Coordinates of C-alpha atoms in Angstrom, one line a residue:
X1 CA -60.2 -1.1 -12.6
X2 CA -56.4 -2.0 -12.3
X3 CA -54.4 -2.0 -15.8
X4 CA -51.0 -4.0 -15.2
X5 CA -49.1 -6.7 -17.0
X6 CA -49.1 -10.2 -16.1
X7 CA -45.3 -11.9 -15.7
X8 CA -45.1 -15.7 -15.6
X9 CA -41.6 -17.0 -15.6
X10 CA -39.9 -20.5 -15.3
X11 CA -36.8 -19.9 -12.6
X12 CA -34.4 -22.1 -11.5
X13 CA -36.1 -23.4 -8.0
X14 CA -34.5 -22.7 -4.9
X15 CA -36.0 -24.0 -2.0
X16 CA -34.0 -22.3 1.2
X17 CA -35.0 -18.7 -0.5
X18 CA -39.1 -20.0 -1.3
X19 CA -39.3 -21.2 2.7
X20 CA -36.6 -18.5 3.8
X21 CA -34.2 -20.8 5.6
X22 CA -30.4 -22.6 5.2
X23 CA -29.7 -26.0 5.0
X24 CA -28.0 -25.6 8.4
X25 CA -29.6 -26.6 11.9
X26 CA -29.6 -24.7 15.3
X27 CA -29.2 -26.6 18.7
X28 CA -32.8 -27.4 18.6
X29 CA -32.7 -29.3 15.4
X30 CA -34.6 -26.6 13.5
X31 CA -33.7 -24.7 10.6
X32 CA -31.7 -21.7 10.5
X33 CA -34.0 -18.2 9.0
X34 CA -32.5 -16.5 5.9
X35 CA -31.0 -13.0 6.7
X36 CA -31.2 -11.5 3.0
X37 CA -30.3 -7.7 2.2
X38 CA -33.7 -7.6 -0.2
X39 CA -36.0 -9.4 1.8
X40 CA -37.9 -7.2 4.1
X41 CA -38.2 -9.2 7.5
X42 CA -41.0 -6.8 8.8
X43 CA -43.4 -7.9 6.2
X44 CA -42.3 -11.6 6.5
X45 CA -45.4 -12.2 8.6
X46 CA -47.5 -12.2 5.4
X47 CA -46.0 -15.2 3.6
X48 CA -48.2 -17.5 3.0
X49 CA -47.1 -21.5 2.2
X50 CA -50.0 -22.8 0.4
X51 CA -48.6 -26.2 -0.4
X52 CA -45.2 -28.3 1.4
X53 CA -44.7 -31.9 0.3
X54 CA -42.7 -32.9 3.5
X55 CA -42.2 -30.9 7.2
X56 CA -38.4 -30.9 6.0
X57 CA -38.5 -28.4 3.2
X58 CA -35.2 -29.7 1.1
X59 CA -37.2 -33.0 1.2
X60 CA -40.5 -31.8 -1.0
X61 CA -38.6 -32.6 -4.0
X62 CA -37.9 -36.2 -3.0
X63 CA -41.3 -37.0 -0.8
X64 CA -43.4 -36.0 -4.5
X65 CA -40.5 -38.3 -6.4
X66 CA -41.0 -41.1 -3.8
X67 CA -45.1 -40.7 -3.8
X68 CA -45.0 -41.4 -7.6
X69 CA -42.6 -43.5 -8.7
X70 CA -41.5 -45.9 -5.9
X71 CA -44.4 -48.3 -7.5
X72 CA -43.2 -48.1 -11.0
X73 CA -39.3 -48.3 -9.8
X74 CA -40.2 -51.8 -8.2
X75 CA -41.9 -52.8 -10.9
X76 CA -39.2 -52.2 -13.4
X77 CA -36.8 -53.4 -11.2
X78 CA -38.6 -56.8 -10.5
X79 CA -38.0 -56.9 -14.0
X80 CA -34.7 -56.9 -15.1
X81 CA -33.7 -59.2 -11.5
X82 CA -36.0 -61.8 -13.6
X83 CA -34.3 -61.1 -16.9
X84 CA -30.6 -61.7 -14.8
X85 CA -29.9 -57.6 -15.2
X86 CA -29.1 -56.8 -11.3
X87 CA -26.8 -53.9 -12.5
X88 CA -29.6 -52.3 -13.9
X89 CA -32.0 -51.7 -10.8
X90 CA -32.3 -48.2 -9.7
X91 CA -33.8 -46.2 -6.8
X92 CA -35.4 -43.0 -6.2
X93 CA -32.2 -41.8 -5.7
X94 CA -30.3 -42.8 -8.4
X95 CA -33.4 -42.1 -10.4
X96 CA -33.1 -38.0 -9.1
X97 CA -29.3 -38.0 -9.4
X98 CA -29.9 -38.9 -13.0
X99 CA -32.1 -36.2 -13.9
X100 CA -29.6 -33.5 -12.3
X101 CA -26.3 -35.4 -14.2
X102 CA -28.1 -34.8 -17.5
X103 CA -29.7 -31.6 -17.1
X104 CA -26.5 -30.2 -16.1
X105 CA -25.1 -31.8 -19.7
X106 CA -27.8 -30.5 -21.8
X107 CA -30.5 -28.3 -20.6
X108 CA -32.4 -27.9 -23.9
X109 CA -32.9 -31.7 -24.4
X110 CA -33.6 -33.0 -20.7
X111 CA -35.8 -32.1 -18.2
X112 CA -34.6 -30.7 -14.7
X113 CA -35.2 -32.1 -11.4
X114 CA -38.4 -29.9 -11.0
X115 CA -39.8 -27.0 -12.6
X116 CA -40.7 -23.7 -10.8
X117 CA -42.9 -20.8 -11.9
X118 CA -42.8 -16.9 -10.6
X119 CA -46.2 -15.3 -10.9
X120 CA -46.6 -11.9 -10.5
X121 CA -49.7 -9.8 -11.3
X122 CA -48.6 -6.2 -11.8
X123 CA -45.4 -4.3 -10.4
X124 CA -44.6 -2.3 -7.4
X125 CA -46.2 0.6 -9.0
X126 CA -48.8 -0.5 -10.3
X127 CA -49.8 -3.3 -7.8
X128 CA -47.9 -2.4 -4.6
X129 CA -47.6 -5.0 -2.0
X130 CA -47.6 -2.9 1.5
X131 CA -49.1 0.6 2.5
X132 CA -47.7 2.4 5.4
X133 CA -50.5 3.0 8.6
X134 CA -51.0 6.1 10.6
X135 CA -48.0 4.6 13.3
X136 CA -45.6 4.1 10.6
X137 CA -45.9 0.4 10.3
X138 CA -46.0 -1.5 7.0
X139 CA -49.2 -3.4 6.6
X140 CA -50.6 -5.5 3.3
X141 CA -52.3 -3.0 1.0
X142 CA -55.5 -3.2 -1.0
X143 CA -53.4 -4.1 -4.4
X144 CA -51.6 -7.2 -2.2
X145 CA -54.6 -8.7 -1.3
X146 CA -56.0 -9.0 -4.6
X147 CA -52.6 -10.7 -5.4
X148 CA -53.1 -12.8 -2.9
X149 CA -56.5 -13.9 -3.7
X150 CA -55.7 -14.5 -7.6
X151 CA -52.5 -16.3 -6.9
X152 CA -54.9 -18.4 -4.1
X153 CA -57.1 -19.0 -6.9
X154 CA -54.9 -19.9 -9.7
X155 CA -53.0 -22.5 -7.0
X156 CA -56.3 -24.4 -6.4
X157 CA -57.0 -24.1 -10.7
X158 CA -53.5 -25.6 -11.3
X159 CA -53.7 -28.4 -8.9
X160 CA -56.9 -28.9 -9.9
X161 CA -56.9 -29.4 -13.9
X162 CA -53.0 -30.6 -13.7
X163 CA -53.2 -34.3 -12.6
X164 CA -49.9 -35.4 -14.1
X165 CA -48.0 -31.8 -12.4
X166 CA -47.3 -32.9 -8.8
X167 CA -46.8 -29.8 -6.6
X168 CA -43.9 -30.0 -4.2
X169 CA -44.1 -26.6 -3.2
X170 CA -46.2 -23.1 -3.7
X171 CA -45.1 -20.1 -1.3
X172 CA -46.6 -16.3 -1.9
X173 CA -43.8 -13.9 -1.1
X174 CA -44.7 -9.9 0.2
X175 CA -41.7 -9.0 2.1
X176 CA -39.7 -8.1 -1.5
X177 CA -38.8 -5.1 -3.2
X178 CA -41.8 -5.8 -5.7
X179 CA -45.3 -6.8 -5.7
X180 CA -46.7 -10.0 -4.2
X181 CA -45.9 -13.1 -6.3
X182 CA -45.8 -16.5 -6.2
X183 CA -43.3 -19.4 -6.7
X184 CA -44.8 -22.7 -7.5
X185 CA -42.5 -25.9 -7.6
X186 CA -44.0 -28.9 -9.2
X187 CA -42.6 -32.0 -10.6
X188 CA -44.1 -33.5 -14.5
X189 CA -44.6 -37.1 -14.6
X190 CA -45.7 -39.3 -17.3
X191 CA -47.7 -41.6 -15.8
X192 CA -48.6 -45.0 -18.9
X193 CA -45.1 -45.2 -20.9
X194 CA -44.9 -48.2 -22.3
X195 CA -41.0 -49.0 -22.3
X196 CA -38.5 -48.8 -19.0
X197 CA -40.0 -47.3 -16.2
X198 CA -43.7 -46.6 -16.4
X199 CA -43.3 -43.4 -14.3
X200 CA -40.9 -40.7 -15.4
X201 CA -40.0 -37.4 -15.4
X202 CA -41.1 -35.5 -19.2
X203 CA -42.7 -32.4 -18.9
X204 CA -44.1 -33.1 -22.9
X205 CA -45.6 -36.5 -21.5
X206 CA -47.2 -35.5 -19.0
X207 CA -49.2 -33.1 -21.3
X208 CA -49.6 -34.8 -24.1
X209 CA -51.3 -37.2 -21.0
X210 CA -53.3 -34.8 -19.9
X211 CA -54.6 -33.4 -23.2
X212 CA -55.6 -37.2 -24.5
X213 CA -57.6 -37.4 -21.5
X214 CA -59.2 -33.9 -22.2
X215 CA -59.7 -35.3 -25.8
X216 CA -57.2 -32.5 -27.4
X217 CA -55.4 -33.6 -30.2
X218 CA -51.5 -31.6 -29.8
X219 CA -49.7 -31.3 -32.7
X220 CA -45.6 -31.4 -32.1
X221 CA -44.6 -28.5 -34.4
X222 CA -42.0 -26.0 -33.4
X223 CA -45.0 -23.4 -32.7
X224 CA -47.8 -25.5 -31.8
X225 CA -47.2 -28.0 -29.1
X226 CA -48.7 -28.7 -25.8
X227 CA -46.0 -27.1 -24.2
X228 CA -47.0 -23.8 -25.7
X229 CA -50.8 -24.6 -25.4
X230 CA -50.6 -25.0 -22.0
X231 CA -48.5 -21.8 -21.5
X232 CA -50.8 -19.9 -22.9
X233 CA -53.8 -21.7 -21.1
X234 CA -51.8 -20.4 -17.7
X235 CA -51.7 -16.6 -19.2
X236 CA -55.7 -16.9 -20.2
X237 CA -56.3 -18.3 -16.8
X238 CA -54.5 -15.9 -14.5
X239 CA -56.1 -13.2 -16.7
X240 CA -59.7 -14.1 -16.1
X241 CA -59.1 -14.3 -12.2
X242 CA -57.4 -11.5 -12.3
X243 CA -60.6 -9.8 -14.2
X244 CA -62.8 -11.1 -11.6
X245 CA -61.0 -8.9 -8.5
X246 CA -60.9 -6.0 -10.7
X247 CA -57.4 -6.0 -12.2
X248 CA -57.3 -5.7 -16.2
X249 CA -53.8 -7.5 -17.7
X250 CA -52.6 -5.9 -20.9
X251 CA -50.1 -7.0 -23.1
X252 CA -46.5 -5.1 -21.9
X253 CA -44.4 -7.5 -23.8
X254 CA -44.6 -6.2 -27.2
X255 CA -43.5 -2.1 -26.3
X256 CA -40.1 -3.4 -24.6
X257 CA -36.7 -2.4 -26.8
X258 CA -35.1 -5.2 -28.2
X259 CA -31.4 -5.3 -28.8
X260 CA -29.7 -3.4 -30.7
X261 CA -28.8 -4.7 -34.8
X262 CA -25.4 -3.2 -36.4
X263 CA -27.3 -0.5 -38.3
X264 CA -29.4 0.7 -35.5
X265 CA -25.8 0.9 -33.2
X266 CA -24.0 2.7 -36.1
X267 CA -27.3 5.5 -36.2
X268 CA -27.0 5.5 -32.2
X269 CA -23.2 6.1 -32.6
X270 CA -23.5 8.9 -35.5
X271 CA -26.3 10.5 -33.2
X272 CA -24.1 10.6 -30.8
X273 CA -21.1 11.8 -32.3
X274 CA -23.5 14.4 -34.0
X275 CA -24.1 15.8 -30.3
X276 CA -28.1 14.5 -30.5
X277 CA -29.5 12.5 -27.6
X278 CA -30.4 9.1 -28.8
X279 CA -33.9 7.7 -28.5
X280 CA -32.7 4.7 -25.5
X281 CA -36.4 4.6 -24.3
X282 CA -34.9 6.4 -21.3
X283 CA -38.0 7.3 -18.5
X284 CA -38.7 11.2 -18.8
X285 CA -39.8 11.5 -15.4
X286 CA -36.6 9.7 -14.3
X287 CA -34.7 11.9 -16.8
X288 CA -36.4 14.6 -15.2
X289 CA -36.0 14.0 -11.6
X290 CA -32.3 13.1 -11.9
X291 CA -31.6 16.8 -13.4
X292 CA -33.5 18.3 -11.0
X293 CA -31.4 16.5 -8.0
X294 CA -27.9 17.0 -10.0
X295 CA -29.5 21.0 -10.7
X296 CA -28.0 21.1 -14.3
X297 CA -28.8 22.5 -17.2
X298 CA -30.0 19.7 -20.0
X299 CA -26.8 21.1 -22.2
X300 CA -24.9 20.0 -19.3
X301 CA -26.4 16.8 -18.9
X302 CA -25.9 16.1 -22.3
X303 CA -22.5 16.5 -22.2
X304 CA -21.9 14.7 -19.0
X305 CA -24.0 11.9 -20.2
X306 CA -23.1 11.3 -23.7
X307 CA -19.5 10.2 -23.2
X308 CA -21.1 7.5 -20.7
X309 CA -23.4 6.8 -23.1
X310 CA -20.3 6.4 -26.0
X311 CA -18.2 4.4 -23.5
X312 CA -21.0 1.9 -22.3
X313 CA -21.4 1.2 -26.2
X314 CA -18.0 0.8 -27.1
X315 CA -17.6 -1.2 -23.8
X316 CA -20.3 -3.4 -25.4
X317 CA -18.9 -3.5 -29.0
X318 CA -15.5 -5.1 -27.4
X319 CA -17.4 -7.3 -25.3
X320 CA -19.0 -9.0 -28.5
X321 CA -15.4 -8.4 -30.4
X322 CA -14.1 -10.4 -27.3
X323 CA -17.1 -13.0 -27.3
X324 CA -16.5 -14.2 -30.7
X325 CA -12.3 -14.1 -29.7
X326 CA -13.1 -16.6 -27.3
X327 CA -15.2 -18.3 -30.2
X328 CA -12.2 -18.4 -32.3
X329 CA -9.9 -19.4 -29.4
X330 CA -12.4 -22.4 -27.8
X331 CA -12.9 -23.9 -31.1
X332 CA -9.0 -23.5 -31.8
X333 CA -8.9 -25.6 -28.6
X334 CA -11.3 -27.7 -29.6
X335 CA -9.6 -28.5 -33.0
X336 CA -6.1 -29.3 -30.8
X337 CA -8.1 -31.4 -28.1
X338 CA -9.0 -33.3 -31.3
X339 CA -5.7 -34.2 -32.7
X340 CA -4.4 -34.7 -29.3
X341 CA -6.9 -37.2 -29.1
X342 CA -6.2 -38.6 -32.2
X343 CA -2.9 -39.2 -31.2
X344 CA -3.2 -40.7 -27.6
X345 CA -5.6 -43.1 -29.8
X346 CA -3.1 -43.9 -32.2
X347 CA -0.7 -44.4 -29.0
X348 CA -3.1 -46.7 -27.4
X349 CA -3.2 -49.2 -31.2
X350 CA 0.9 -49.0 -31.3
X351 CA 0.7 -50.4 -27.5
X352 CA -1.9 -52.8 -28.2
X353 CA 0.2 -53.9 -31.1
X354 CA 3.0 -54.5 -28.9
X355 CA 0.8 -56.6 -26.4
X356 CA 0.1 -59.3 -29.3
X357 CA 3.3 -61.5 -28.7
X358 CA 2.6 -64.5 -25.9
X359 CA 2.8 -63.8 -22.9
X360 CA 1.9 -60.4 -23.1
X361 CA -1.5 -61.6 -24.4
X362 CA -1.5 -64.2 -21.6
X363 CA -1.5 -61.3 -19.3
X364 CA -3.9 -59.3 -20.8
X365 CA -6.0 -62.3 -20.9
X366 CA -5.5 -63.1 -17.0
X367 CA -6.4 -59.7 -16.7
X368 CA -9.6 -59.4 -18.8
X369 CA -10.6 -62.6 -17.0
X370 CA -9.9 -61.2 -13.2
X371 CA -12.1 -58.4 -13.9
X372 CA -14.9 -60.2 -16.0
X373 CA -14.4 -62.3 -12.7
X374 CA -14.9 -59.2 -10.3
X375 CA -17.8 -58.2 -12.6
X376 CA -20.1 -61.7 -12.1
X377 CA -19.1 -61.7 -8.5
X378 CA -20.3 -57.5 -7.6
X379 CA -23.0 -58.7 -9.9
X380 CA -24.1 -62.2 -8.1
X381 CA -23.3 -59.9 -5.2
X382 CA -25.7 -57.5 -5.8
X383 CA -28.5 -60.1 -7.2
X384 CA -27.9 -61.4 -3.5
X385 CA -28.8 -58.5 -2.1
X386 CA -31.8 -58.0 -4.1
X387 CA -33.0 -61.6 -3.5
X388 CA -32.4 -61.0 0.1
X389 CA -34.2 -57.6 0.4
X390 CA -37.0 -59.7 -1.6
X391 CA -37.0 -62.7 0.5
X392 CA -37.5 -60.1 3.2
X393 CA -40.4 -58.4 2.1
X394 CA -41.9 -61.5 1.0
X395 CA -41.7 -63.4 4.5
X396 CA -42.7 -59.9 6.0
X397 CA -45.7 -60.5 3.8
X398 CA -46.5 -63.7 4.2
X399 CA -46.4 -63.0 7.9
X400 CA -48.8 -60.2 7.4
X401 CA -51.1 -62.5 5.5
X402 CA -50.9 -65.3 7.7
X403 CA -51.8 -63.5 10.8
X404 CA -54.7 -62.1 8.4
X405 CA -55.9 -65.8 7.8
X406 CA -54.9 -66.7 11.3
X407 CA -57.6 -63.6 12.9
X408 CA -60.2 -64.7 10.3
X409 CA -60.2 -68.4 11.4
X410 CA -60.3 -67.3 14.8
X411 CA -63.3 -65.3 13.9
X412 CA -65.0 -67.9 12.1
X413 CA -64.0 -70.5 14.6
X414 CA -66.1 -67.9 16.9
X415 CA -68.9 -67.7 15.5
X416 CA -68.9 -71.5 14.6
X417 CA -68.8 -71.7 18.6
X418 CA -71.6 -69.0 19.3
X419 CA -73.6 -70.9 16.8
X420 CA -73.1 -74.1 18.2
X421 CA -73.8 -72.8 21.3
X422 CA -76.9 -71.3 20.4
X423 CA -78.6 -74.6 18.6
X424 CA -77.4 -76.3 21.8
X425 CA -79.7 -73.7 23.8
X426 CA -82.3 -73.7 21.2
X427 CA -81.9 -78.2 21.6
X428 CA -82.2 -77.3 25.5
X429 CA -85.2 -75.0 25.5
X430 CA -87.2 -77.2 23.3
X431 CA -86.6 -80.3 25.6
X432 CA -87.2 -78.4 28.8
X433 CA -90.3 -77.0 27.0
X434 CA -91.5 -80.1 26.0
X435 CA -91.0 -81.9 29.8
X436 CA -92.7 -78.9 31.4
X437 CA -95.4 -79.6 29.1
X438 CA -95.9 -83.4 29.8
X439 CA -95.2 -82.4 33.7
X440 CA -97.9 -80.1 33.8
X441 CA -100.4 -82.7 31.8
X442 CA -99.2 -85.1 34.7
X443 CA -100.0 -82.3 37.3
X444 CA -103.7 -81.3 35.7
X445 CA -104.5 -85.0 35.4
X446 CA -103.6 -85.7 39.1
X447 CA -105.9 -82.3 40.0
X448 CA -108.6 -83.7 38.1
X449 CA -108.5 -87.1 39.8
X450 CA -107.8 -85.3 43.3
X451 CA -110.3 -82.5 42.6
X452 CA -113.0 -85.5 41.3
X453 CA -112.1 -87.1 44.4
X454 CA -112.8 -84.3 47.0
X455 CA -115.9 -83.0 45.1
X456 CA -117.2 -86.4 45.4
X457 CA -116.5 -86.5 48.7
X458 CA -117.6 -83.2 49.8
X459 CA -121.4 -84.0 47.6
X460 CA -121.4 -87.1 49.7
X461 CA -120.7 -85.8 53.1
X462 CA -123.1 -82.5 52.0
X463 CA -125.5 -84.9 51.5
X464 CA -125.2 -86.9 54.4
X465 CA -125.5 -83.4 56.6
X466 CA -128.5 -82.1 54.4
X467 CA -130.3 -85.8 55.0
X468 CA -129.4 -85.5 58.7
X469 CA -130.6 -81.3 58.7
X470 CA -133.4 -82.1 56.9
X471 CA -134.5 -84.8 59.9
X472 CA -133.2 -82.4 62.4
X473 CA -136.1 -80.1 63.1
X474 CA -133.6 -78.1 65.8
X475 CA -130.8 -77.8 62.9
X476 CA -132.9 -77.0 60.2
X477 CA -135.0 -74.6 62.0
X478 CA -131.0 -73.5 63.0
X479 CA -130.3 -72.8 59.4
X480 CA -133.4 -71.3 58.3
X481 CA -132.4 -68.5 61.3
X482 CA -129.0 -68.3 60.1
X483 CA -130.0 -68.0 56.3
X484 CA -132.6 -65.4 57.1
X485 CA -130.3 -63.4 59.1
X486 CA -127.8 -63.8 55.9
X487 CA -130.3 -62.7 53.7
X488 CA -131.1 -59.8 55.9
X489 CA -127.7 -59.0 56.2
X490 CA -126.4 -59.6 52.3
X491 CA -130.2 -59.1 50.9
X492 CA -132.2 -56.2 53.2
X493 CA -134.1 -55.7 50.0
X494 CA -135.2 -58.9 48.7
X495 CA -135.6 -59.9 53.1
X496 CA -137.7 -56.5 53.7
X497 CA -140.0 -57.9 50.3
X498 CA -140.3 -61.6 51.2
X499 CA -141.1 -60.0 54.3
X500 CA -144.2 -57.8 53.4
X501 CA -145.0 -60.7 51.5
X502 CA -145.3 -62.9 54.1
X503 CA -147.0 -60.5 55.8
X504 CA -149.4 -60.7 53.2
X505 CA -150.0 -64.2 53.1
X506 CA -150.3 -64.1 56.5
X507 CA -153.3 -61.5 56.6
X508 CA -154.8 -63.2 53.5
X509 CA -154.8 -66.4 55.2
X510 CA -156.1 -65.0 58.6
X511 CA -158.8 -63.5 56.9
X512 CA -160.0 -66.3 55.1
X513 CA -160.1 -68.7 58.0
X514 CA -162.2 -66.0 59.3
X515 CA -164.6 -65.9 57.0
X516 CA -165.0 -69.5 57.1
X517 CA -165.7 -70.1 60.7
X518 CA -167.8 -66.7 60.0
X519 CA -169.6 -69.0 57.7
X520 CA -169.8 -72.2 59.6
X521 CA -171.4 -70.4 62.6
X522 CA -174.0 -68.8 60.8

């Protein structure tokens, strides 16, 4: 396992060196690449952009201020044009150029523009970012890719448990002199303020947001507040991933060399003046390796170094001696800037006390009233504007909705038609179902009478042809030919069997009148 240190810093953000490009266009309307001295253009090719608010990169900033608060902005603006304010309505950009004018006055107290963080898991010893291959090339080592992959992973953490911290950009960086780290810009919004805007910018609101939701209670002491709970939550977090892809974070903080106090200088300088080499936490192995190049004796670099050594400190005393000069000599100025201004204010109550006869006052008041007058008209001006731009919107919306109600009376109107239509067919089918069914009644009671009719006549002439056949001896002795040759011809069974037993008969009967003449001869 890896054993490195763990550096989380907050930076000034700069966009054009996180996306390597210069606010300055080429012909095709793209931007220009950086050209830097440390920034290793071979290994450029590993940079990896893991979030960008907006194609244009200067605009992420604005696209994640414009996401979040252009709701809240009309809102509050809505507002004060009901409460006859005009001059107070603001815009995103106003809103932005805001946050810059009073970060640049007091960065303690206000918040910047947007925040940016510079991870980095290990050093360029420890955790190398590129190996050389067997043609010469640099390629990503083994140590970069587990930056990558726990940088990766803390991204999708951060977004993740950090509702109220809106990311506007996160780049990973491995063509630098050091190992692979990450810069991740995000803006801190307060999202349920309950005066002015309901949205803003407060970096200790939007925590204090999240942890209520979490169901943390944050104290607001000087060493417990959430802005130190959730730095440390960041440390704890990186570490664990970090754990997970084999790299162990210890503490490096704590063996670093503070500065110097006035008794530990004074022992440094009587070391030195003594001839001893003073303990400056200097690398042996550098110490080492820089004799061995200059091939001198230690005595030698002792007394080639010391003197530097003496110098730098002494350079360093004035400096301080110097610093607190220009203390002395800026609050000096201060104090005259004072009674300057004291005076030019005593200046401006003798003029004013020249201005009270007539028609000096007159003036003033002509004056006062011009630009009272200037004042209501830039405000009705502006109120005009507003009311306009709301009109505006308004008729675009009522337009919007009206062609809404307009395609949903159409519809309906629709489908009143196809259901009209439909119980018109429905009306139709029953009628035409209803006249087939008395038409064919009609039909099967004319059938009956005609059928009634021609069975009647067909029994009667039938019978008329049977009475006539059956006084016909030449007909009926016709049909009895023609029904035995049908029965012989449909029936050879049942004509072979009447057969035989006519033949039967026949004997039987031929014998018998036999017998009886047999009988009456004897």
């Amino acid at each position: 396992m890896i054993e490195t240190g763990l550096s989380i810093r907050d930076r000034t953000g700069k966009i054009d060196h996180n996306f390597r490009v210069i606010k300055q266009k080429n012909k095709d309307g793209n931007y220009i690449p950086m050209h830097r001295v440390h920034i290793d253009e071979e290994r450029s090719q590993y940079n990896v952009i893991l979030e960008q608010a907006d194609p244009d990169p200067f605009k992420c900033v604005e696209r994640v201020y414009r996401d979040n608060m252009t709701e809240a902005l009309n809102e509050y603006n809505a507002e004060q044009i009901r409460k006859n304010h005009p001059e107070r309505v603001r815009t995103v950009e106003s809103y932005m150029a805001d946050i810059k004018a009073s970060y640049a006055k007091d960065r303690k107290r206000n918040p910047p523009l947007f925040h940016e963080k510079v991870i980095k898991v290990g050093d360029k010893n420890s955790m190398p970012s590129f190996v050389y291959d067997e043609n010469g090339n640099k390629i990503l080592s083994e140590e970069g890719k587990k930056s990558f992959a726990i940088l990766t992973a803390y991204y999708h953490i951060f977004k993740k448990k950090n509702p109220n911290l809106q990311i506007c950009a996160c780049v990973i960086h491995a063509d630098e002199g050091g190992s692979v780290h990450m810069h991740l810009d995000y803006v801190s919004f307060s999202m349920d303020n309950k005066r002015g805007l309901k949205v803003r910018n407060s970096m200790s609101g939007a925590l204090k947001e999240q942890y209520a939701i979490q169901g943390i209670d944050c104290k607001n002491s000087r060493y417990n507040n959430p802005l130190k709970m959730w730095t440390q939550e960041q440390r704890q977090i990186v570490t664990e991933l970090s754990a997970e892809h084999g790299v162990k974070i210890i503490d490096l903080e704590s063996g670093k060399r503070g500065y110097l106090t006035d008794a530990e200088y004074r022992a440094v300088m009587q070391k030195i003046e003594s001839g001893e080499l003073p303990d400056l936490d200097l690398p042996i192995e550098k110490v080492k390796q820089f004799i061995g190049s200059r091939k001198e004796t230690a005595e030698e670099y002792q007394k080639r170094v010391f003197p530097i050594i003496k110098e730098l400190l002494k350079k360093k005393s004035d400096a301080e001696r110097f610093a607190r000069m220009r203390a002395d000599v800026a609050e000096e100025k201060m104090k005259h800037m004072e009674q300057e201004r004291a005076t030019d204010h005593q200046r401006v109550e003798d003029q004013l006390a020249v201005l009270r006869n007539k028609d000096e006052q007159e003036r003033y008041k002509k004056l006062q009233e011009q630009l009272q007058k200037d004042r209501d008209d830039e405000i009705a001006r502006l109120a005009e504007q507003m009311q306009a731009r709301a009109e505006k919107e308004l008729k675009k919306d009522k337009e919007r909705l009206q062609n809404q109600i307009n395609e949903v009376a159409f519809q309906l109107q629709s489908a009143k038609n196809k259901n009209r239509e439909a119980e018109q067919f429905k009306k139709q089918a029953e009628n035409e179902k209803n006249f087939a069914k008395e038409e064919a009644a009609i039909i099967k009671k004319n059938a009956d009478k005609k059928a009634a009719a021609i069975v009647s006549a067909a029994e009667d002439t039938a019978s008329a042809i049977v009475n006539k056949a059956l006084t016909d001896k030449e007909v009926m002795g016709l049909i009895q030919k023609n029904a035995l040759a049908i029965i012989c011809k449909e029936h050879p069974d049942i004509y072979k069997a009447a057969e035989r037993k006519a033949f039967r008969e026949f004997n039987s009967g031929l014998f018998k009148s036999k017998n009886e003449n047999t009988l009456v001869r004897q």
